[in-house]
């Protein structure tokens, strides 16, 4: 018999859903029912999410300068709150856990004060939806977020949960590139951030000396509208490449890589660290709260990554960076070891411990003291 129900809510992007997925698996293993409340974007991830039931909740992001869009977003959030209140009355959860994004606002706002509530903030800088909820919830779990400031008593530094698929490959030892062997490069940037890589990386590869270029094997995420031209450019260069808008087995691709180049969302940084691979992070420059730069700097400080601003990179400088790193296997090996040491594969269990404690009526302060 199940212990009860813990409702998980997350925005419909991978950055929010991947840590939610990890927690859901852990809670299911501990005997909880785990329904998911999210928006319609989550459907492409839902087949891997172990929820007991998926509840689609109305939501929208109330930002921008168009007053009609702002009013429409507020109305969507209001409808979502009515849906959420009805859902909470039916399922009567022991706790409600949110992972950021505006789809979490209606369930968490409606639950606060009536049910124990936890929000998980993946980034070093708190996102806008979580800021809106932070004063109302019982506890705040921090991925890169530190327990300081006015909310210090509520914040528990758990780290960022990583998906079971990441844990499955986290024990795979890093093999530095051999002198005459392949040089495996994995490049990905998320739905918004991949265009820069599509424009820059193929031209950077083109500028590599033949001794490097002939050994490159690349896996690269590209937006659907860029996929054909990126593939064509690699074919023209004679470079072995797999290019696609989305890779369902990305953790395995990262584990097989000699070097990763990516944006630096919290889930991305946490997963690369848990697997233990050297990385070049290019923070997405248009992130609302500049959270990606802060996330990347944490792993750079540990020695596991390099951080480069997008406006400081072009094809020539990117090519030089690839040659510098791929030509130094000892440095890559040291970066991989540093990344792995900085990873927190136990984050999922610690977050589940916190959620269970809050569900039983404990406060965040009492959990930390215990």
Coordinates of C-alpha atoms in Angstrom, one line a residue:
X1 CA 0.0 0.0 0.0
X2 CA 1.3 3.4 -1.0
X3 CA 2.4 5.9 1.7
X4 CA 0.3 8.6 0.1
X5 CA 0.5 11.1 -2.7
X6 CA 3.2 13.7 -3.4
X7 CA 2.3 16.0 -6.3
X8 CA 5.2 17.1 -8.4
X9 CA 4.9 20.2 -10.6
X10 CA 7.4 21.4 -13.2
X11 CA 7.6 23.6 -16.2
X12 CA 7.5 21.9 -19.5
X13 CA 11.2 22.1 -20.5
X14 CA 13.9 19.5 -19.9
X15 CA 15.7 21.8 -17.5
X16 CA 12.7 21.6 -15.1
X17 CA 11.4 18.1 -15.9
X18 CA 14.7 16.2 -15.7
X19 CA 15.3 16.8 -12.0
X20 CA 11.6 16.3 -11.4
X21 CA 11.8 12.9 -13.2
X22 CA 14.7 11.9 -11.0
X23 CA 12.8 12.7 -7.8
X24 CA 9.7 11.0 -9.0
X25 CA 11.6 7.7 -9.6
X26 CA 13.1 7.9 -6.1
X27 CA 9.8 8.7 -4.4
X28 CA 8.1 5.8 -6.3
X29 CA 10.8 3.5 -5.1
X30 CA 10.1 4.6 -1.6
X31 CA 6.4 3.8 -1.9
X32 CA 4.7 7.1 -2.9
X33 CA 2.2 7.9 -5.6
X34 CA 3.6 10.6 -7.7
X35 CA 1.3 12.5 -10.1
X36 CA 2.7 15.2 -12.3
X37 CA 1.2 18.7 -12.9
X38 CA 2.7 20.5 -15.8
X39 CA 1.8 22.2 -19.2
X40 CA 1.3 20.7 -22.6
X41 CA 5.0 21.0 -23.6
X42 CA 5.9 18.1 -21.3
X43 CA 4.3 15.5 -23.6
X44 CA 7.6 14.8 -25.4
X45 CA 9.2 13.8 -22.0
X46 CA 6.2 12.1 -20.5
X47 CA 7.0 8.6 -21.8
X48 CA 10.1 8.5 -19.5
X49 CA 8.4 10.2 -16.5
X50 CA 7.1 7.6 -13.9
X51 CA 4.0 9.7 -12.9
X52 CA 0.8 8.0 -11.7
X53 CA -1.2 10.5 -13.7
X54 CA -0.3 13.6 -15.8
X55 CA -2.4 16.7 -15.1
X56 CA -2.1 19.5 -17.6
X57 CA -2.5 22.9 -15.9
X58 CA -3.2 26.2 -17.5
X59 CA -0.3 28.6 -17.2
X60 CA 1.6 31.3 -19.1
X61 CA 4.6 33.7 -18.6
X62 CA 3.4 37.2 -17.7
X63 CA 6.3 39.1 -19.3
X64 CA 6.8 41.3 -22.3
X65 CA 5.6 44.7 -23.3
X66 CA 2.3 43.8 -25.0
X67 CA -0.4 44.5 -22.4
X68 CA -2.9 42.2 -24.1
X69 CA -0.4 39.3 -23.8
X70 CA 0.3 40.1 -20.2
X71 CA -3.5 40.2 -19.4
X72 CA -3.9 36.8 -21.3
X73 CA -1.1 35.3 -19.2
X74 CA -2.5 36.4 -15.9
X75 CA -5.9 35.0 -17.0
X76 CA -4.3 31.7 -17.8
X77 CA -2.6 31.6 -14.4
X78 CA -5.9 32.3 -12.8
X79 CA -7.5 29.4 -14.6
X80 CA -4.6 27.3 -13.6
X81 CA -5.2 28.2 -10.0
X82 CA -8.8 27.1 -10.2
X83 CA -7.8 23.8 -11.8
X84 CA -5.1 23.3 -9.1
X85 CA -7.4 24.0 -6.2
X86 CA -9.9 21.4 -7.6
X87 CA -7.1 18.9 -8.1
X88 CA -5.7 19.3 -4.6
X89 CA -9.1 18.8 -3.1
X90 CA -9.4 15.5 -5.0
X91 CA -5.9 14.0 -4.5
X92 CA -5.1 15.4 -1.0
X93 CA -1.3 15.2 -1.3
X94 CA 1.0 14.9 1.7
X95 CA 3.2 17.5 0.0
X96 CA 3.5 19.5 -3.2
X97 CA 6.9 19.9 -4.9
X98 CA 7.7 22.5 -7.6
X99 CA 10.7 22.6 -9.9
X100 CA 10.4 26.0 -11.4
X101 CA 8.8 27.5 -14.5
X102 CA 5.4 29.3 -14.5
X103 CA 3.4 26.0 -14.7
X104 CA 4.4 25.5 -11.1
X105 CA 2.8 28.7 -9.9
X106 CA -0.8 27.6 -9.8
X107 CA -0.3 24.3 -8.0
X108 CA 2.2 25.7 -5.5
X109 CA 0.3 28.9 -4.9
X110 CA -2.9 27.0 -4.3
X111 CA -1.2 24.5 -2.0
X112 CA 0.7 26.9 0.2
X113 CA -0.8 27.3 3.6
X114 CA -3.0 24.2 3.1
X115 CA -0.3 21.5 2.3
X116 CA 3.4 21.2 3.0
X117 CA 5.3 22.7 0.0
X118 CA 8.8 22.5 -1.4
X119 CA 10.3 24.3 -4.4
X120 CA 13.6 23.2 -5.9
X121 CA 15.7 25.9 -7.5
X122 CA 18.3 24.3 -9.9
X123 CA 20.2 27.5 -10.6
X124 CA 22.6 29.7 -8.7
X125 CA 20.2 32.6 -9.2
X126 CA 16.6 32.0 -8.3
X127 CA 14.1 32.1 -11.3
X128 CA 11.2 34.4 -11.4
X129 CA 8.5 31.8 -10.8
X130 CA 10.3 30.4 -7.7
X131 CA 10.9 34.0 -6.5
X132 CA 7.1 34.5 -6.6
X133 CA 6.6 31.4 -4.5
X134 CA 9.6 31.6 -2.2
X135 CA 7.9 33.4 0.7
X136 CA 4.9 31.1 0.7
X137 CA 6.5 27.6 0.6
X138 CA 7.6 25.5 3.5
X139 CA 11.1 24.8 2.2
X140 CA 13.5 25.6 -0.7
X141 CA 15.9 23.0 -2.0
X142 CA 19.0 24.5 -3.7
X143 CA 20.9 23.0 -6.6
X144 CA 23.5 25.7 -6.9
X145 CA 21.6 28.1 -4.7
X146 CA 23.3 28.9 -1.4
X147 CA 21.6 29.0 2.0
X148 CA 22.1 32.7 2.7
X149 CA 20.1 36.0 2.7
X150 CA 16.6 36.5 4.0
X151 CA 15.5 32.9 3.0
X152 CA 18.5 31.1 4.6
X153 CA 16.3 29.3 7.2
X154 CA 14.2 27.8 4.4
X155 CA 17.0 26.8 2.0
X156 CA 18.5 23.3 2.1
X157 CA 21.5 22.8 -0.3
X158 CA 20.6 19.4 -1.8
X159 CA 22.3 19.7 -5.2
X160 CA 20.5 19.0 -8.4
X161 CA 18.9 15.5 -9.0
X162 CA 20.1 13.8 -12.2
X163 CA 18.0 11.4 -14.2
X164 CA 18.4 7.6 -13.8
X165 CA 19.9 7.6 -17.4
X166 CA 22.7 9.8 -16.1
X167 CA 23.3 7.7 -12.9
X168 CA 23.5 4.7 -15.2
X169 CA 26.6 6.0 -17.0
X170 CA 28.1 8.0 -14.2
X171 CA 30.5 5.2 -13.3
X172 CA 31.9 4.9 -16.8
X173 CA 35.6 5.9 -16.6
X174 CA 36.8 8.7 -18.8
X175 CA 39.2 7.6 -21.6
X176 CA 41.4 10.5 -22.9
X177 CA 41.8 10.6 -26.6
X178 CA 44.6 8.4 -28.0
X179 CA 47.2 9.9 -30.3
X180 CA 45.8 8.3 -33.5
X181 CA 42.2 7.6 -32.4
X182 CA 38.9 9.4 -32.8
X183 CA 38.3 12.8 -31.1
X184 CA 34.6 12.7 -30.0
X185 CA 33.0 16.0 -29.5
X186 CA 29.4 16.5 -28.3
X187 CA 27.7 19.9 -28.8
X188 CA 24.2 20.8 -27.6
X189 CA 22.4 24.0 -26.7
X190 CA 18.8 23.5 -25.9
X191 CA 15.8 24.7 -28.0
X192 CA 16.7 28.4 -27.7
X193 CA 20.5 28.2 -27.6
X194 CA 21.5 25.8 -30.4
X195 CA 21.6 28.4 -33.2
X196 CA 24.9 29.9 -32.2
X197 CA 26.5 26.4 -32.2
X198 CA 25.0 25.6 -35.6
X199 CA 26.6 28.8 -37.0
X200 CA 29.9 28.6 -35.3
X201 CA 31.0 25.0 -34.6
X202 CA 31.1 23.7 -38.2
X203 CA 33.2 26.6 -39.3
X204 CA 35.5 26.1 -36.3
X205 CA 35.9 22.5 -37.3
X206 CA 36.7 23.6 -40.9
X207 CA 39.6 25.7 -39.5
X208 CA 41.2 22.9 -37.6
X209 CA 44.4 21.4 -39.0
X210 CA 43.8 18.3 -41.0
X211 CA 45.6 16.2 -38.3
X212 CA 42.7 17.1 -36.0
X213 CA 39.8 17.4 -38.4
X214 CA 40.3 13.9 -39.9
X215 CA 39.8 12.4 -36.4
X216 CA 36.8 14.4 -35.3
X217 CA 33.6 12.6 -34.6
X218 CA 30.8 15.0 -33.7
X219 CA 27.3 14.7 -32.2
X220 CA 25.5 18.0 -32.4
X221 CA 22.1 19.2 -31.5
X222 CA 20.6 21.6 -34.1
X223 CA 17.2 23.3 -34.4
X224 CA 15.0 21.6 -37.0
X225 CA 15.4 24.6 -39.4
X226 CA 19.2 24.3 -39.1
X227 CA 19.6 20.6 -39.2
X228 CA 20.0 20.1 -43.0
X229 CA 22.6 22.9 -43.5
X230 CA 24.7 21.7 -40.5
X231 CA 24.7 18.1 -41.8
X232 CA 25.6 19.4 -45.3
X233 CA 28.5 21.4 -44.0
X234 CA 30.0 18.4 -42.2
X235 CA 29.6 16.2 -45.2
X236 CA 31.4 18.9 -47.3
X237 CA 34.2 18.8 -44.7
X238 CA 34.4 15.0 -44.7
X239 CA 33.7 15.0 -40.9
X240 CA 31.8 12.1 -39.3
X241 CA 28.8 13.8 -37.7
X242 CA 25.4 13.0 -36.2
X243 CA 23.1 16.0 -36.2
X244 CA 19.6 16.0 -34.8
X245 CA 17.2 18.4 -33.0
X246 CA 17.0 16.1 -30.0
X247 CA 18.9 13.0 -28.7
X248 CA 16.9 10.7 -26.4
X249 CA 20.2 9.1 -25.3
X250 CA 22.1 12.2 -24.6
X251 CA 23.6 11.0 -21.3
X252 CA 25.2 8.0 -23.2
X253 CA 26.5 10.4 -25.8
X254 CA 28.1 12.6 -23.1
X255 CA 29.7 9.6 -21.5
X256 CA 31.3 8.6 -24.8
X257 CA 32.6 12.1 -25.4
X258 CA 36.2 13.4 -25.1
X259 CA 34.9 16.9 -24.8
X260 CA 31.5 18.6 -24.5
X261 CA 30.5 22.0 -25.6
X262 CA 27.1 23.3 -24.4
X263 CA 25.0 25.9 -22.7
X264 CA 25.0 25.9 -18.9
X265 CA 21.6 25.4 -17.6
X266 CA 21.6 23.9 -14.1
X267 CA 20.6 20.4 -15.3
X268 CA 23.2 20.4 -18.0
X269 CA 26.0 21.4 -15.6
X270 CA 24.9 18.9 -13.0
X271 CA 24.6 16.0 -15.5
X272 CA 28.0 16.7 -17.1
X273 CA 29.6 16.8 -13.6
X274 CA 27.8 13.6 -12.5
X275 CA 29.1 11.8 -15.6
X276 CA 32.5 13.5 -15.2
X277 CA 33.4 14.9 -18.6
X278 CA 35.4 18.0 -19.5
X279 CA 33.3 20.8 -20.9
X280 CA 33.3 24.2 -22.6
X281 CA 30.3 26.2 -21.3
X282 CA 28.9 29.0 -23.3
X283 CA 26.2 30.6 -21.1
X284 CA 23.1 31.6 -23.0
X285 CA 23.4 35.4 -23.1
X286 CA 19.7 36.1 -23.2
X287 CA 18.8 34.1 -20.0
X288 CA 16.4 36.4 -18.0
X289 CA 18.4 36.3 -14.8
X290 CA 21.8 35.4 -16.2
X291 CA 21.7 32.2 -14.2
X292 CA 23.6 30.2 -16.7
X293 CA 26.8 32.1 -16.2
X294 CA 26.7 31.6 -12.4
X295 CA 26.0 27.8 -12.9
X296 CA 29.0 27.4 -15.2
X297 CA 31.4 29.3 -13.0
X298 CA 30.8 26.8 -10.2
X299 CA 32.2 24.0 -12.3
X300 CA 34.9 26.1 -13.7
X301 CA 36.1 27.0 -10.2
X302 CA 36.3 23.3 -9.5
X303 CA 38.6 22.8 -12.5
X304 CA 36.1 20.7 -14.5
X305 CA 35.2 23.2 -17.3
X306 CA 36.1 26.4 -19.1
X307 CA 33.5 29.2 -19.5
X308 CA 33.5 31.4 -22.5
X309 CA 31.1 34.3 -23.2
X310 CA 29.3 34.0 -26.6
X311 CA 30.3 37.4 -27.7
X312 CA 34.0 36.4 -27.2
X313 CA 33.7 33.4 -29.5
X314 CA 33.8 33.2 -33.3
X315 CA 34.8 30.3 -35.6
X316 CA 38.5 31.1 -35.3
X317 CA 38.7 31.4 -31.5
X318 CA 36.4 28.3 -31.1
X319 CA 38.7 26.3 -33.4
X320 CA 41.8 27.4 -31.4
X321 CA 40.0 26.3 -28.2
X322 CA 39.2 22.9 -29.7
X323 CA 42.8 22.4 -30.8
X324 CA 44.1 23.5 -27.4
X325 CA 42.0 21.0 -25.4
X326 CA 41.8 18.1 -27.8
X327 CA 45.6 18.3 -28.2
X328 CA 46.2 17.9 -24.5
X329 CA 44.9 14.6 -23.3
X330 CA 46.4 15.0 -19.8
X331 CA 44.5 18.2 -19.3
X332 CA 41.3 16.7 -20.5
X333 CA 41.8 13.8 -18.1
X334 CA 42.4 16.2 -15.2
X335 CA 39.2 18.2 -16.1
X336 CA 37.1 15.0 -16.2
X337 CA 38.3 14.0 -12.8
X338 CA 37.6 17.5 -11.4
X339 CA 34.1 17.5 -12.9
X340 CA 33.3 14.1 -11.4
X341 CA 34.5 15.2 -8.0
X342 CA 32.3 18.3 -8.1
X343 CA 29.2 16.2 -9.1
X344 CA 26.5 15.4 -6.5
X345 CA 24.9 12.0 -7.6
X346 CA 23.4 11.7 -4.1
X347 CA 21.3 14.8 -4.6
X348 CA 18.2 12.8 -5.6
X349 CA 18.2 10.9 -2.3
X350 CA 18.8 14.0 -0.2
X351 CA 16.0 15.9 -1.9
X352 CA 13.7 12.9 -1.4
X353 CA 14.7 12.9 2.3
X354 CA 13.8 16.6 2.5
X355 CA 10.4 16.1 0.8
X356 CA 9.5 13.2 3.1
X357 CA 10.5 15.3 6.1
X358 CA 8.4 18.3 5.0
X359 CA 5.5 15.9 4.2
X360 CA 5.7 14.6 7.8
X361 CA 5.4 18.2 9.2
X362 CA 9.0 19.1 9.8
X363 CA 10.4 22.6 8.9
X364 CA 13.4 23.1 6.7
X365 CA 15.4 24.4 9.8
X366 CA 14.6 21.3 11.7
X367 CA 15.6 19.1 8.8
X368 CA 18.9 20.8 8.6
X369 CA 19.5 20.6 12.3
X370 CA 18.7 16.9 12.2

